[in-house]
Short mmCIF file of C-alpha atoms and ligand atoms in Angstrom, two decimals:
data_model
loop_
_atom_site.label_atom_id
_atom_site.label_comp_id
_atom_site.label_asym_id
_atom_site.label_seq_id
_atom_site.Cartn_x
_atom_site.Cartn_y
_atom_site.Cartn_z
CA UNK Q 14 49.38 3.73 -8.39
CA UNK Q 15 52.26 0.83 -9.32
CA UNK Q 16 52.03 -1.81 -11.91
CA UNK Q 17 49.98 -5.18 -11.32
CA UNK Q 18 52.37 -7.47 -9.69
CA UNK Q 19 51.33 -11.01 -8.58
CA UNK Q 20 50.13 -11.42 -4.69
CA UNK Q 21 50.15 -14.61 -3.12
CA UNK Q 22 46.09 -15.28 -1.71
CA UNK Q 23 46.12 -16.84 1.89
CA UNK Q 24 42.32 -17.23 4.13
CA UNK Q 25 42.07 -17.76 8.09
CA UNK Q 26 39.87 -18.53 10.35
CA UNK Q 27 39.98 -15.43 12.83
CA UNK Q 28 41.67 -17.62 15.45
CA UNK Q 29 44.28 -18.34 13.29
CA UNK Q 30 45.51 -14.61 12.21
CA UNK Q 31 48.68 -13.88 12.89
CA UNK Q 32 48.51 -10.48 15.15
CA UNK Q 33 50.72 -9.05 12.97
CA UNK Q 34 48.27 -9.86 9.85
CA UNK Q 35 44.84 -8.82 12.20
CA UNK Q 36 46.37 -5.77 12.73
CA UNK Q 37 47.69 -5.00 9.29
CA UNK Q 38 43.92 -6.29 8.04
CA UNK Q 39 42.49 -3.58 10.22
CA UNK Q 40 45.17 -1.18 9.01
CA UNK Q 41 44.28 -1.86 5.54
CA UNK Q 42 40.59 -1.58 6.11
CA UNK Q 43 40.50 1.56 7.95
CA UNK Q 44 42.69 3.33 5.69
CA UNK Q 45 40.29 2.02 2.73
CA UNK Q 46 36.55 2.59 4.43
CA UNK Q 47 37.25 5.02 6.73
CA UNK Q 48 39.71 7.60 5.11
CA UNK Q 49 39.38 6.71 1.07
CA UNK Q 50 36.05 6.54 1.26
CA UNK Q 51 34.89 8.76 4.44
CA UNK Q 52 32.52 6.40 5.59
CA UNK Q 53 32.89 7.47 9.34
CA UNK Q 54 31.88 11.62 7.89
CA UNK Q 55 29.40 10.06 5.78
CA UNK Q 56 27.68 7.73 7.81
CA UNK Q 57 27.30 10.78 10.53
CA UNK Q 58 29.55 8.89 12.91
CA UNK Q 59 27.49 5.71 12.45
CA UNK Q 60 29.22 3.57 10.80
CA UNK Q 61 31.63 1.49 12.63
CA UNK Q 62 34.54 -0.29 10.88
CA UNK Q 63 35.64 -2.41 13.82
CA UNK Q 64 31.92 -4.10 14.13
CA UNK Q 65 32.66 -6.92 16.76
CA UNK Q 66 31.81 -9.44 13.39
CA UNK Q 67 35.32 -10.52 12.35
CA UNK Q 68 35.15 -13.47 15.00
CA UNK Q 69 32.74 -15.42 12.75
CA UNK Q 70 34.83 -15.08 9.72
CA UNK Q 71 37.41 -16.47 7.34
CA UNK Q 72 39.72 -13.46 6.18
CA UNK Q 73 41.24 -13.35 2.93
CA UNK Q 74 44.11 -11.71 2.49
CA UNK Q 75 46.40 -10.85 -0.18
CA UNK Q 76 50.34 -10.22 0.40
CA UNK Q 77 53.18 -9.23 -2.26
CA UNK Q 78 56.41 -10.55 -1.94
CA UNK Q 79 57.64 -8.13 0.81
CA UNK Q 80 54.55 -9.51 3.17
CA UNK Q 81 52.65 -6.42 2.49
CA UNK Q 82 49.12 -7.20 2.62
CA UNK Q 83 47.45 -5.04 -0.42
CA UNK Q 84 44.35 -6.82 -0.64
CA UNK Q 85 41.47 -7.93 1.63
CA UNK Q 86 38.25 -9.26 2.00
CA UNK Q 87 36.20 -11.08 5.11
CA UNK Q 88 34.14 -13.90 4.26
CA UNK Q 89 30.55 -15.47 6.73
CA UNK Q 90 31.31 -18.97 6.00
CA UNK Q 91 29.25 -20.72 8.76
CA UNK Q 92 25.81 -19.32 7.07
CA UNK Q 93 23.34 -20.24 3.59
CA UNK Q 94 24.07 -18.53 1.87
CA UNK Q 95 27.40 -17.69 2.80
CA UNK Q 96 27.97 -13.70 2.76
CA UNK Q 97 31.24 -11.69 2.08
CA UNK Q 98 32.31 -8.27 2.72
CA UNK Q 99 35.06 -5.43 3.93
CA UNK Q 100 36.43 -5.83 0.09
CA UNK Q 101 39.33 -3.60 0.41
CA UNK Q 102 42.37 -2.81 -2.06
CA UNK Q 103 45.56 -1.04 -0.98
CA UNK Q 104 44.72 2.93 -2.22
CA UNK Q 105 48.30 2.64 -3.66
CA UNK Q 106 47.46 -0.38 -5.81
CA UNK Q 107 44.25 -0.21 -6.63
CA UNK Q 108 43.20 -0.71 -10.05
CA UNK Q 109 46.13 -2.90 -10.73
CA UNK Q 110 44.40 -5.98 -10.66
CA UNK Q 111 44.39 -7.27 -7.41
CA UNK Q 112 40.58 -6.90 -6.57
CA UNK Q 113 40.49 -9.19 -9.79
CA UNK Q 114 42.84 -11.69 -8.24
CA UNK Q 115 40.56 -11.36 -4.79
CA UNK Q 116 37.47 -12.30 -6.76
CA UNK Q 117 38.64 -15.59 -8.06
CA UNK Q 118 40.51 -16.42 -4.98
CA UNK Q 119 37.47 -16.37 -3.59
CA UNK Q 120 35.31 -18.55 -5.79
CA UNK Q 121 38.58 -21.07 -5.91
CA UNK Q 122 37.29 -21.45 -1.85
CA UNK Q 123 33.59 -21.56 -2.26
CA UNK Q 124 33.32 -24.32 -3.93
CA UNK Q 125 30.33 -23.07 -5.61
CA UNK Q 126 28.36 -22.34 -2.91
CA UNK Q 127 25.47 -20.12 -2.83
CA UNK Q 128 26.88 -16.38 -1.63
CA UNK Q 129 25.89 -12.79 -1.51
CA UNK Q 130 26.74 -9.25 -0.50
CA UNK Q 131 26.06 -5.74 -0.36
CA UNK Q 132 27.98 -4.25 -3.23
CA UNK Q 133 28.64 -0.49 -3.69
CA UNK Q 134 26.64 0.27 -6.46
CA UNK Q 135 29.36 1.88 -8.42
CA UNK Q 136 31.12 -1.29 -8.61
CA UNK Q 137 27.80 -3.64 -9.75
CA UNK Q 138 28.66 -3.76 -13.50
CA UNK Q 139 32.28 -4.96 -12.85
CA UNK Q 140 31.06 -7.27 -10.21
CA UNK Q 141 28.32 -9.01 -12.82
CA UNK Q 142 31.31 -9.68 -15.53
CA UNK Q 143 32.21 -12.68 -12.17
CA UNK Q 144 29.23 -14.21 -12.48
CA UNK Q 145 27.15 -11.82 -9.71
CA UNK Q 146 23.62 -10.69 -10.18
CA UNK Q 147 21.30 -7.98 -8.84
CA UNK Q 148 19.18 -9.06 -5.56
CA UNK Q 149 16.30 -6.59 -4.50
CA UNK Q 150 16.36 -2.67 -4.58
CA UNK Q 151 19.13 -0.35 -4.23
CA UNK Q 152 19.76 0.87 -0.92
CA UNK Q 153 22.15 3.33 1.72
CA UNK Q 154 24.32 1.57 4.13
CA UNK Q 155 26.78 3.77 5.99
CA UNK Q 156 25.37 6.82 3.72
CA UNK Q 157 26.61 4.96 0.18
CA UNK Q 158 24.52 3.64 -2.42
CA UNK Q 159 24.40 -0.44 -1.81
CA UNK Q 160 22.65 -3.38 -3.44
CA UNK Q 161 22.31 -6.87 -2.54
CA UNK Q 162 24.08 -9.08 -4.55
CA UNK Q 163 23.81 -13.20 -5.28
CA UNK Q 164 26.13 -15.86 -7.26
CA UNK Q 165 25.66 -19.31 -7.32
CA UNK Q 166 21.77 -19.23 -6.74
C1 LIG H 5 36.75 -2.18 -5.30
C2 LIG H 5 38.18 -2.64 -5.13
C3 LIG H 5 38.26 -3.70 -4.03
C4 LIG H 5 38.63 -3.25 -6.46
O1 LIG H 5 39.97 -3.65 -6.34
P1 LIG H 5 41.02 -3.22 -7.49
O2 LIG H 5 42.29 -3.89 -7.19
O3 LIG H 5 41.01 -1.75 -7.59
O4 LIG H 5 40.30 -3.90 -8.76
P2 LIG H 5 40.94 -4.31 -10.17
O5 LIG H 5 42.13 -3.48 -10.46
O6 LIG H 5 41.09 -5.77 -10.23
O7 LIG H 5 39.73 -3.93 -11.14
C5 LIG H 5 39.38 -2.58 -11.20
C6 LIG H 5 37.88 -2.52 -11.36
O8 LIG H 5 37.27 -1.99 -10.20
C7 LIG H 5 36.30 -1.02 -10.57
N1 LIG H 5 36.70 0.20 -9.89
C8 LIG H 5 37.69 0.35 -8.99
N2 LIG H 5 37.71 1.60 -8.52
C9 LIG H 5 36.72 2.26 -9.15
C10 LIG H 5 36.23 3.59 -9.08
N3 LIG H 5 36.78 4.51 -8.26
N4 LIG H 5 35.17 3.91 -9.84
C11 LIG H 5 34.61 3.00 -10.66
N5 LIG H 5 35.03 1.73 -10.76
C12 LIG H 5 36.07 1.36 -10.02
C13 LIG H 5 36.32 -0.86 -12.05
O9 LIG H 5 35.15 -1.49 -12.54
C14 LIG H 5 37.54 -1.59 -12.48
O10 LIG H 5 37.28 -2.42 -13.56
P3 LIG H 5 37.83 -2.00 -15.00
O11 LIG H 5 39.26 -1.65 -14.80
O12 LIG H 5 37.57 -3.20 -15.79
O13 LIG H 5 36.99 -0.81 -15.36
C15 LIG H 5 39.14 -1.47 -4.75
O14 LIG H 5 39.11 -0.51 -5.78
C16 LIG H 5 38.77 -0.80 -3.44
O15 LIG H 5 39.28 -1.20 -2.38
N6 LIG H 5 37.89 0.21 -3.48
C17 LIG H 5 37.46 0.94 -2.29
C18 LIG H 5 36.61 0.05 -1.36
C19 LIG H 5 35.45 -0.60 -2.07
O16 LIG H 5 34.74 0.01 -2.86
N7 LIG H 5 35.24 -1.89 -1.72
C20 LIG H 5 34.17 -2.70 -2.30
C21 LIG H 5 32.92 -2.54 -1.53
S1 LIG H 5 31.58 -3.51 -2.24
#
């Protein structure tokens, strides 16, 4: 892990990613979902990373100074509400901060708006000190513990 440093916050429509930046996006998430967190072994083989989704989405994305992209996120922005998701930190950097800096990057772009998500349940206290509440029951998604959760509504 290194020290918090700042990142500079950037969002695209698909169309508009650089290759280089779709590619280190997938990169990113991949190394996050399906090798930090073993979602492929846990899921049985069923959950798929690359899920033909990203089209329809703005993509966050959060570079240091050397153009390293450390932080991530994919947001549904042509829905009610809108949904967000594929929340991934750099393994090397998490828990510096930067998820932090993700989360109110993204409210500084949703104007408000009505938005949920399927959190990982180990994260749902952190997520409620930003404002997000508990949605339904808890439930698996790709063999981890989820739960719906709502802001804004
Ligand atoms: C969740 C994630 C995006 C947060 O980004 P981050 O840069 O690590 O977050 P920050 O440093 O700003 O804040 C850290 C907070 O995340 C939570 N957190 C991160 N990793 C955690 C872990 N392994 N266990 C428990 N809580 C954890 C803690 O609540 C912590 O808050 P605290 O320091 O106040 O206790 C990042 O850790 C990550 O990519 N994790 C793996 C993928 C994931 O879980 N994505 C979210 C799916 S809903």
């Amino acid at each position: 892990m290194t020290s918090s440093s700042s990142i500079e916050f950037s969002h695209y429509q698909f169309e508009d990613l650089s290759l280089n930046d779709l590619y280190n996006v997938l990169k990113l998430r991949s190394m996050v979902f399906n090798h930090q967190q073993r979602l492929i072994e846990i899921s049985d083989g069923k959950c798929i990373e690359i899920d033909d989704k990203d089209s329809n989405c703005i993509h966050i994305i959060g570079k240091l100074p050397n153009q390293q992209i450390v932080a991530t996120a994919r947001l549904f922005d042509k829905q009610s509400p809108l949904k967000w998701g594929r929340f991934a930190v750099d393994p090397n950097h998490q828990k510096t901060g930067f998820g932090t800096q993700l989360l109110d990057y993204l409210d500084s772009i949703i104007d408000s708006k009505p938005i949920e998500m399927n959190a990982q349940s180990y994260l749902v206290d952190w997520y409620s000190k930003f404002g997000w509440s508990i949605s339904g029951s808890e439930f698996l998604e790709c063999g981890i513990k989820h739960v719906r959760m709502i802001k804004n509504m």
